Amino acid sequence: MGLKHSSPQLFPGDIVEYPRNKYFSHFGIYYGERDGVPYVAHLTCRDSDSKLPLFGRALRSEIKLDPLDLLGKKYKVSNMLDDSFSARDFHNVVKPAIDDMLGREVTFDILFHNSEHQATLFRYGVKKSEQIERIYKHVMPAWNKLFEKKLL
């Protein structure tokens, strides 16, 4: 009767987007249930002290298995590449990859390796932005000067 479901039904392997503000969202992968509790492999990012001369300032990321209730009900399903790529087999490919990454810290390039890209890499086996390597040949020379002068 006019009620909308703000939390769509999730299936294992779905990309879950948690909007934080109008510019920024966190992304995760719906992991399924354990002992009757639904979980999301939540991809967290924070600033890293490490600087990669090739790719600029980095983000340190990790994957945590968080209960769906803990992350909140305000999410949407963002399987954004379904029209271009088929989702990979969750139980044989995606879930073991998530299990392997759980709790591990990984350093990512701040421009294009973020939680959204990591989620699409798990689900489809591809980066969301495939043109990134072509862009870097223009970005890297500009960053090198800033690194040398310690301005970045």
Coordinates of N, CA and C in Angstrom, one line a residue:
M1 N 0.8 -1.2 0.0 CA 0.0 0.0 0.0 C 0.9 1.3 0.0
G2 N 1.6 1.5 -1.1 CA 2.4 2.7 -1.2 C 3.7 2.6 -0.4
L3 N 4.0 1.5 0.2 CA 5.2 1.4 1.0 C 6.3 1.0 0.0
K4 N 7.5 1.6 0.1 CA 8.6 1.2 -0.7 C 9.6 0.4 0.1
H5 N 10.2 -0.6 -0.5 CA 11.3 -1.3 0.1 C 12.6 -0.6 0.0
S6 N 13.1 0.0 1.0 CA 14.3 0.8 0.9 C 15.6 0.0 0.8
S7 N 15.4 -1.3 1.2 CA 16.6 -2.2 1.2 C 16.2 -3.4 0.3
P8 N 16.6 -3.4 -1.0 CA 16.3 -4.5 -1.9 C 16.8 -5.8 -1.5
Q9 N 16.2 -6.9 -1.9 CA 16.7 -8.2 -1.5 C 18.1 -8.4 -2.1
L10 N 18.9 -9.0 -1.3 CA 20.3 -9.2 -1.7 C 20.6 -10.7 -2.1
F11 N 21.4 -10.9 -3.0 CA 21.9 -12.2 -3.4 C 23.4 -12.3 -3.3
P12 N 23.9 -13.4 -2.8 CA 25.4 -13.5 -2.7 C 26.1 -13.0 -3.9
G13 N 27.1 -12.1 -3.7 CA 27.9 -11.6 -4.9 C 27.4 -10.2 -5.3
D14 N 26.2 -9.8 -4.8 CA 25.7 -8.5 -5.2 C 26.7 -7.4 -4.6
I15 N 26.9 -6.3 -5.4 CA 27.6 -5.2 -4.9 C 26.6 -4.3 -4.1
V16 N 27.0 -4.0 -2.9 CA 26.1 -3.2 -2.0 C 26.8 -1.8 -1.8
E17 N 26.0 -0.7 -2.1 CA 26.5 0.6 -2.0 C 25.8 1.3 -0.8
Y18 N 26.7 1.9 0.0 CA 26.2 2.6 1.2 C 26.5 4.1 1.0
P19 N 25.5 4.9 0.5 CA 25.8 6.3 0.3 C 26.1 7.0 1.6
R20 N 27.2 7.8 1.6 CA 27.6 8.6 2.8 C 27.2 10.0 2.6
N21 N 27.4 10.6 1.5 CA 26.9 11.9 1.1 C 26.7 12.0 -0.4
K22 N 26.5 13.1 -0.9 CA 26.1 13.1 -2.3 C 27.3 12.9 -3.2
Y23 N 28.5 12.9 -2.7 CA 29.7 12.7 -3.5 C 30.4 11.3 -3.2
F24 N 30.1 10.7 -2.1 CA 30.9 9.6 -1.7 C 30.1 8.4 -1.2
S25 N 30.5 7.2 -1.5 CA 29.8 6.0 -1.1 C 30.8 5.0 -0.7
H26 N 30.5 4.1 0.2 CA 31.3 2.9 0.5 C 30.6 1.7 -0.2
F27 N 31.4 0.8 -0.7 CA 30.9 -0.4 -1.4 C 31.4 -1.6 -0.7
G28 N 30.5 -2.7 -0.8 CA 30.9 -4.0 -0.3 C 30.3 -5.0 -1.2
I29 N 30.5 -6.3 -0.8 CA 29.9 -7.4 -1.5 C 29.0 -8.2 -0.5
Y30 N 27.8 -8.5 -0.9 CA 26.9 -9.3 0.0 C 27.5 -10.7 0.0
Y31 N 27.8 -11.2 1.2 CA 28.5 -12.4 1.5 C 27.5 -13.6 1.7
G32 N 26.3 -13.3 2.1 CA 25.3 -14.3 2.4 C 25.2 -14.5 3.9
E33 N 24.6 -15.6 4.3 CA 24.4 -15.8 5.8 C 25.3 -16.8 6.4
R34 N 25.6 -16.5 7.6 CA 26.3 -17.5 8.5 C 25.5 -17.6 9.8
D35 N 25.1 -18.8 10.1 CA 24.3 -19.0 11.3 C 23.1 -18.1 11.4
G36 N 22.5 -17.9 10.2 CA 21.3 -17.1 10.1 C 21.5 -15.6 10.1
V37 N 22.7 -15.2 10.2 CA 23.0 -13.7 10.2 C 23.6 -13.3 8.8
P38 N 22.9 -12.3 8.1 CA 23.4 -11.9 6.8 C 24.7 -11.0 7.0
Y39 N 25.7 -11.2 6.2 CA 26.9 -10.5 6.3 C 27.2 -9.8 4.9
V40 N 28.0 -8.7 5.1 CA 28.6 -8.0 3.9 C 30.1 -7.9 4.1
A41 N 30.8 -8.3 3.0 CA 32.2 -8.1 3.0 C 32.4 -6.6 2.7
H42 N 32.7 -5.8 3.8 CA 32.7 -4.4 3.7 C 34.1 -3.9 3.4
L43 N 34.3 -3.1 2.3 CA 35.6 -2.7 1.8 C 35.8 -1.3 2.4
T44 N 36.7 -1.2 3.4 CA 37.0 0.0 4.1 C 38.3 0.6 3.5
C45 N 38.3 1.9 3.5 CA 39.5 2.7 3.0 C 39.9 3.7 4.0
R46 N 41.1 4.0 4.1 CA 41.6 5.1 4.9 C 42.9 5.6 4.3
D47 N 43.3 6.8 4.7 CA 44.5 7.4 4.1 C 45.7 6.6 4.6
S48 N 46.6 6.4 3.7 CA 47.8 5.7 4.1 C 49.0 6.7 4.1
D49 N 50.0 6.4 4.9 CA 51.2 7.2 5.0 C 52.1 7.0 3.8
S50 N 51.9 5.8 3.2 CA 52.8 5.4 2.1 C 52.5 6.2 0.8
K51 N 53.5 6.6 0.1 CA 53.4 7.3 -1.2 C 54.0 6.4 -2.3
L52 N 53.3 6.2 -3.3 CA 53.8 5.4 -4.4 C 54.2 6.4 -5.6
P53 N 55.5 6.5 -5.9 CA 55.9 7.5 -6.9 C 55.2 7.2 -8.2
L54 N 54.9 6.0 -8.5 CA 54.3 5.7 -9.8 C 52.8 6.1 -9.8
F55 N 52.1 5.9 -8.7 CA 50.7 6.1 -8.7 C 50.1 7.1 -7.7
G56 N 51.0 7.9 -7.1 CA 50.6 8.9 -6.2 C 50.2 8.4 -4.8
R57 N 49.6 9.3 -4.1 CA 49.2 8.9 -2.7 C 48.3 7.7 -2.7
A58 N 48.4 6.9 -1.7 CA 47.7 5.6 -1.7 C 46.6 5.6 -0.6
L59 N 45.7 4.7 -0.8 CA 44.7 4.4 0.3 C 45.1 3.0 0.8
R60 N 45.0 2.9 2.1 CA 45.2 1.6 2.7 C 43.8 1.0 2.9
S61 N 43.5 -0.2 2.4 CA 42.2 -0.7 2.5 C 42.2 -2.1 3.2
E62 N 41.1 -2.5 3.7 CA 40.9 -3.8 4.2 C 39.5 -4.3 4.0
I63 N 39.3 -5.6 4.2 CA 38.0 -6.1 4.0 C 37.6 -6.7 5.4
K64 N 36.4 -6.3 5.8 CA 35.9 -6.8 7.1 C 34.5 -7.5 6.8
L65 N 34.2 -8.6 7.5 CA 32.9 -9.2 7.3 C 32.0 -8.6 8.4
D66 N 31.1 -7.8 8.0 CA 30.3 -7.1 9.0 C 28.8 -7.5 8.8
P67 N 28.1 -7.7 9.9 CA 26.7 -8.0 9.8 C 25.9 -6.9 9.1
L68 N 25.0 -7.3 8.3 CA 24.2 -6.3 7.5 C 23.5 -5.3 8.4
D69 N 23.0 -5.7 9.5 CA 22.4 -4.8 10.5 C 23.3 -3.7 11.0
L70 N 24.6 -4.1 11.2 CA 25.6 -3.2 11.7 C 25.8 -2.0 10.7
L71 N 25.8 -2.3 9.4 CA 26.1 -1.3 8.4 C 24.9 -0.4 8.1
G72 N 23.7 -0.9 8.5 CA 22.5 -0.1 8.3 C 21.7 -0.5 7.1
K73 N 20.4 0.0 7.1 CA 19.5 -0.4 6.1 C 19.5 0.5 4.9
K74 N 20.2 1.6 4.9 CA 20.2 2.5 3.8 C 21.3 2.1 2.8
Y75 N 21.0 1.2 1.9 CA 21.9 0.7 0.9 C 21.1 0.5 -0.4
K76 N 21.9 0.4 -1.5 CA 21.3 0.0 -2.7 C 22.2 -1.0 -3.4
V77 N 21.6 -1.8 -4.3 CA 22.4 -2.8 -5.1 C 22.9 -2.1 -6.3
S78 N 24.2 -2.2 -6.5 CA 24.9 -1.5 -7.6 C 25.7 -2.4 -8.4
N79 N 25.0 -3.3 -9.1 CA 25.7 -4.3 -10.0 C 25.8 -3.6 -11.4
M80 N 26.7 -2.6 -11.4 CA 26.7 -1.6 -12.5 C 27.3 -2.1 -13.8
L81 N 28.0 -3.3 -13.8 CA 28.5 -3.8 -15.0 C 27.8 -5.0 -15.5
D82 N 26.6 -5.3 -15.0 CA 25.8 -6.5 -15.4 C 25.5 -6.5 -16.9
D83 N 25.4 -5.3 -17.5 CA 25.0 -5.2 -18.9 C 26.3 -5.5 -19.8
S84 N 27.5 -5.4 -19.2 CA 28.7 -5.6 -20.0 C 29.4 -6.9 -19.7
F85 N 29.3 -7.3 -18.5 CA 30.0 -8.5 -18.0 C 29.1 -9.4 -17.2
S86 N 29.3 -10.7 -17.3 CA 28.5 -11.6 -16.4 C 29.2 -11.7 -15.1
A87 N 28.4 -11.8 -14.0 CA 29.0 -12.0 -12.7 C 29.7 -13.3 -12.6
R88 N 30.8 -13.3 -11.8 CA 31.5 -14.6 -11.7 C 30.8 -15.5 -10.6
D89 N 31.2 -16.7 -10.7 CA 30.6 -17.7 -9.8 C 30.9 -17.4 -8.3
F90 N 29.9 -17.0 -7.6 CA 30.1 -16.5 -6.2 C 30.8 -17.6 -5.3
H91 N 30.2 -18.8 -5.3 CA 30.7 -19.8 -4.3 C 32.0 -20.4 -4.7
N92 N 32.4 -20.5 -5.9 CA 33.6 -21.1 -6.3 C 34.8 -20.1 -6.6
V93 N 34.4 -18.8 -6.9 CA 35.4 -17.8 -7.2 C 35.4 -16.6 -6.3
V94 N 34.3 -16.0 -6.1 CA 34.2 -14.7 -5.4 C 34.4 -14.9 -3.9
K95 N 33.6 -15.9 -3.3 CA 33.7 -16.1 -1.9 C 35.1 -16.5 -1.4
P96 N 35.8 -17.5 -2.1 CA 37.1 -17.8 -1.7 C 38.1 -16.6 -1.8
A97 N 37.9 -15.8 -2.8 CA 38.7 -14.6 -3.0 C 38.5 -13.6 -1.8
I98 N 37.2 -13.5 -1.4 CA 36.9 -12.6 -0.2 C 37.6 -13.2 1.0
D99 N 37.4 -14.5 1.2 CA 37.9 -15.2 2.4 C 39.4 -15.0 2.5
D100 N 40.1 -15.0 1.3 CA 41.6 -14.8 1.3 C 42.0 -13.4 1.7
M101 N 41.1 -12.4 1.4 CA 41.4 -11.0 1.6 C 41.0 -10.5 3.0
L102 N 40.1 -11.3 3.7 CA 39.6 -10.8 4.9 C 40.7 -10.4 5.9
G103 N 40.6 -9.2 6.4 CA 41.5 -8.7 7.4 C 42.8 -8.3 6.9
R104 N 43.1 -8.6 5.7 CA 44.4 -8.2 5.1 C 44.4 -6.7 4.7
E105 N 45.5 -6.0 5.0 CA 45.6 -4.7 4.5 C 46.2 -4.6 3.1
V106 N 45.6 -3.8 2.3 CA 46.1 -3.7 0.9 C 46.2 -2.2 0.6
T107 N 47.3 -1.8 -0.1 CA 47.4 -0.4 -0.5 C 47.0 -0.2 -1.9
F108 N 46.1 0.7 -2.1 CA 45.6 1.0 -3.4 C 45.9 2.4 -3.9
D109 N 45.9 2.6 -5.1 CA 46.0 3.9 -5.8 C 44.8 4.7 -5.5
I110 N 45.0 5.9 -5.0 CA 43.9 6.8 -4.6 C 42.9 7.1 -5.7
L111 N 43.4 7.2 -6.9 CA 42.5 7.6 -8.0 C 41.5 6.6 -8.4
F112 N 41.9 5.4 -8.7 CA 41.0 4.4 -9.2 C 40.8 3.1 -8.5
H113 N 41.7 2.8 -7.6 CA 41.5 1.6 -6.8 C 40.9 2.0 -5.5
N114 N 39.6 2.0 -5.4 CA 38.9 2.3 -4.2 C 37.9 1.2 -4.0
S115 N 37.0 1.4 -3.0 CA 36.1 0.3 -2.7 C 35.1 -0.1 -3.8
E116 N 34.8 0.9 -4.7 CA 33.9 0.6 -5.8 C 34.7 -0.3 -6.8
H117 N 35.9 0.0 -7.1 CA 36.7 -0.8 -8.0 C 37.0 -2.2 -7.5
Q118 N 37.3 -2.2 -6.2 CA 37.5 -3.6 -5.6 C 36.3 -4.4 -5.6
A119 N 35.1 -3.9 -5.4 CA 33.9 -4.6 -5.5 C 33.6 -5.1 -6.9
T120 N 33.9 -4.3 -7.9 CA 33.6 -4.8 -9.3 C 34.7 -5.8 -9.7
L121 N 35.9 -5.7 -9.1 CA 36.9 -6.7 -9.4 C 36.5 -8.0 -8.8
F122 N 36.0 -8.0 -7.6 CA 35.5 -9.3 -7.1 C 34.3 -9.9 -7.9
R123 N 33.3 -9.0 -8.2 CA 32.1 -9.6 -8.9 C 32.4 -10.0 -10.3
Y124 N 33.1 -9.1 -11.1 CA 33.2 -9.4 -12.5 C 34.6 -9.8 -13.0
G125 N 35.6 -9.6 -12.1 CA 37.0 -9.9 -12.5 C 37.6 -8.8 -13.3
V126 N 37.0 -7.6 -13.4 CA 37.5 -6.5 -14.1 C 37.4 -5.2 -13.3
K127 N 38.3 -4.2 -13.6 CA 38.2 -2.9 -13.0 C 37.0 -2.2 -13.6
K128 N 36.4 -1.3 -12.8 CA 35.3 -0.5 -13.4 C 35.8 0.4 -14.5
S129 N 37.0 1.0 -14.3 CA 37.6 1.9 -15.3 C 38.7 1.2 -16.0
E130 N 38.5 0.7 -17.1 CA 39.5 -0.1 -17.9 C 40.5 0.8 -18.6
Q131 N 40.1 2.1 -18.7 CA 41.0 3.0 -19.5 C 42.1 3.6 -18.6
I132 N 42.2 3.2 -17.4 CA 43.1 3.8 -16.4 C 44.5 3.8 -16.9
E133 N 45.0 2.7 -17.5 CA 46.4 2.6 -17.9 C 46.7 3.7 -18.9
R134 N 45.8 4.0 -19.8 CA 46.0 5.0 -20.8 C 46.1 6.4 -20.2
I135 N 45.4 6.6 -19.1 CA 45.3 7.9 -18.4 C 46.6 8.1 -17.6
Y136 N 47.2 7.1 -17.1 CA 48.4 7.2 -16.3 C 49.6 7.8 -17.0
K137 N 49.7 7.6 -18.3 CA 50.9 8.1 -19.0 C 50.9 9.7 -19.0
H138 N 49.7 10.3 -18.8 CA 49.6 11.7 -18.7 C 49.6 12.2 -17.2
V139 N 49.2 11.3 -16.3 CA 49.1 11.7 -14.9 C 50.5 11.6 -14.2
M140 N 51.2 10.5 -14.5 CA 52.5 10.3 -13.8 C 53.5 11.4 -14.0
P141 N 53.8 11.9 -15.2 CA 54.8 13.0 -15.3 C 54.4 14.2 -14.4
A142 N 53.2 14.5 -14.3 CA 52.8 15.7 -13.5 C 53.0 15.4 -12.0
W143 N 52.8 14.2 -11.6 CA 53.0 13.8 -10.2 C 54.4 13.7 -9.8
N144 N 55.3 13.3 -10.8 CA 56.7 13.1 -10.5 C 57.3 14.4 -10.0
K145 N 57.0 15.5 -10.6 CA 57.5 16.8 -10.2 C 57.1 17.2 -8.8
L146 N 55.8 16.9 -8.5 CA 55.3 17.2 -7.1 C 56.0 16.3 -6.1
F147 N 56.3 15.1 -6.4 CA 57.0 14.2 -5.5 C 58.4 14.7 -5.2
E148 N 59.1 15.1 -6.3 CA 60.4 15.5 -6.1 C 60.5 16.8 -5.2
K149 N 59.5 17.6 -5.3 CA 59.5 18.9 -4.5 C 58.8 18.7 -3.2
K150 N 58.3 17.4 -2.9 CA 57.6 17.0 -1.7 C 56.4 17.9 -1.4
L151 N 55.6 18.1 -2.5 CA 54.4 18.9 -2.4 C 53.2 18.0 -2.5
L152 N 53.3 16.8 -2.7 CA 52.2 15.9 -2.8 C 52.1 15.0 -1.6

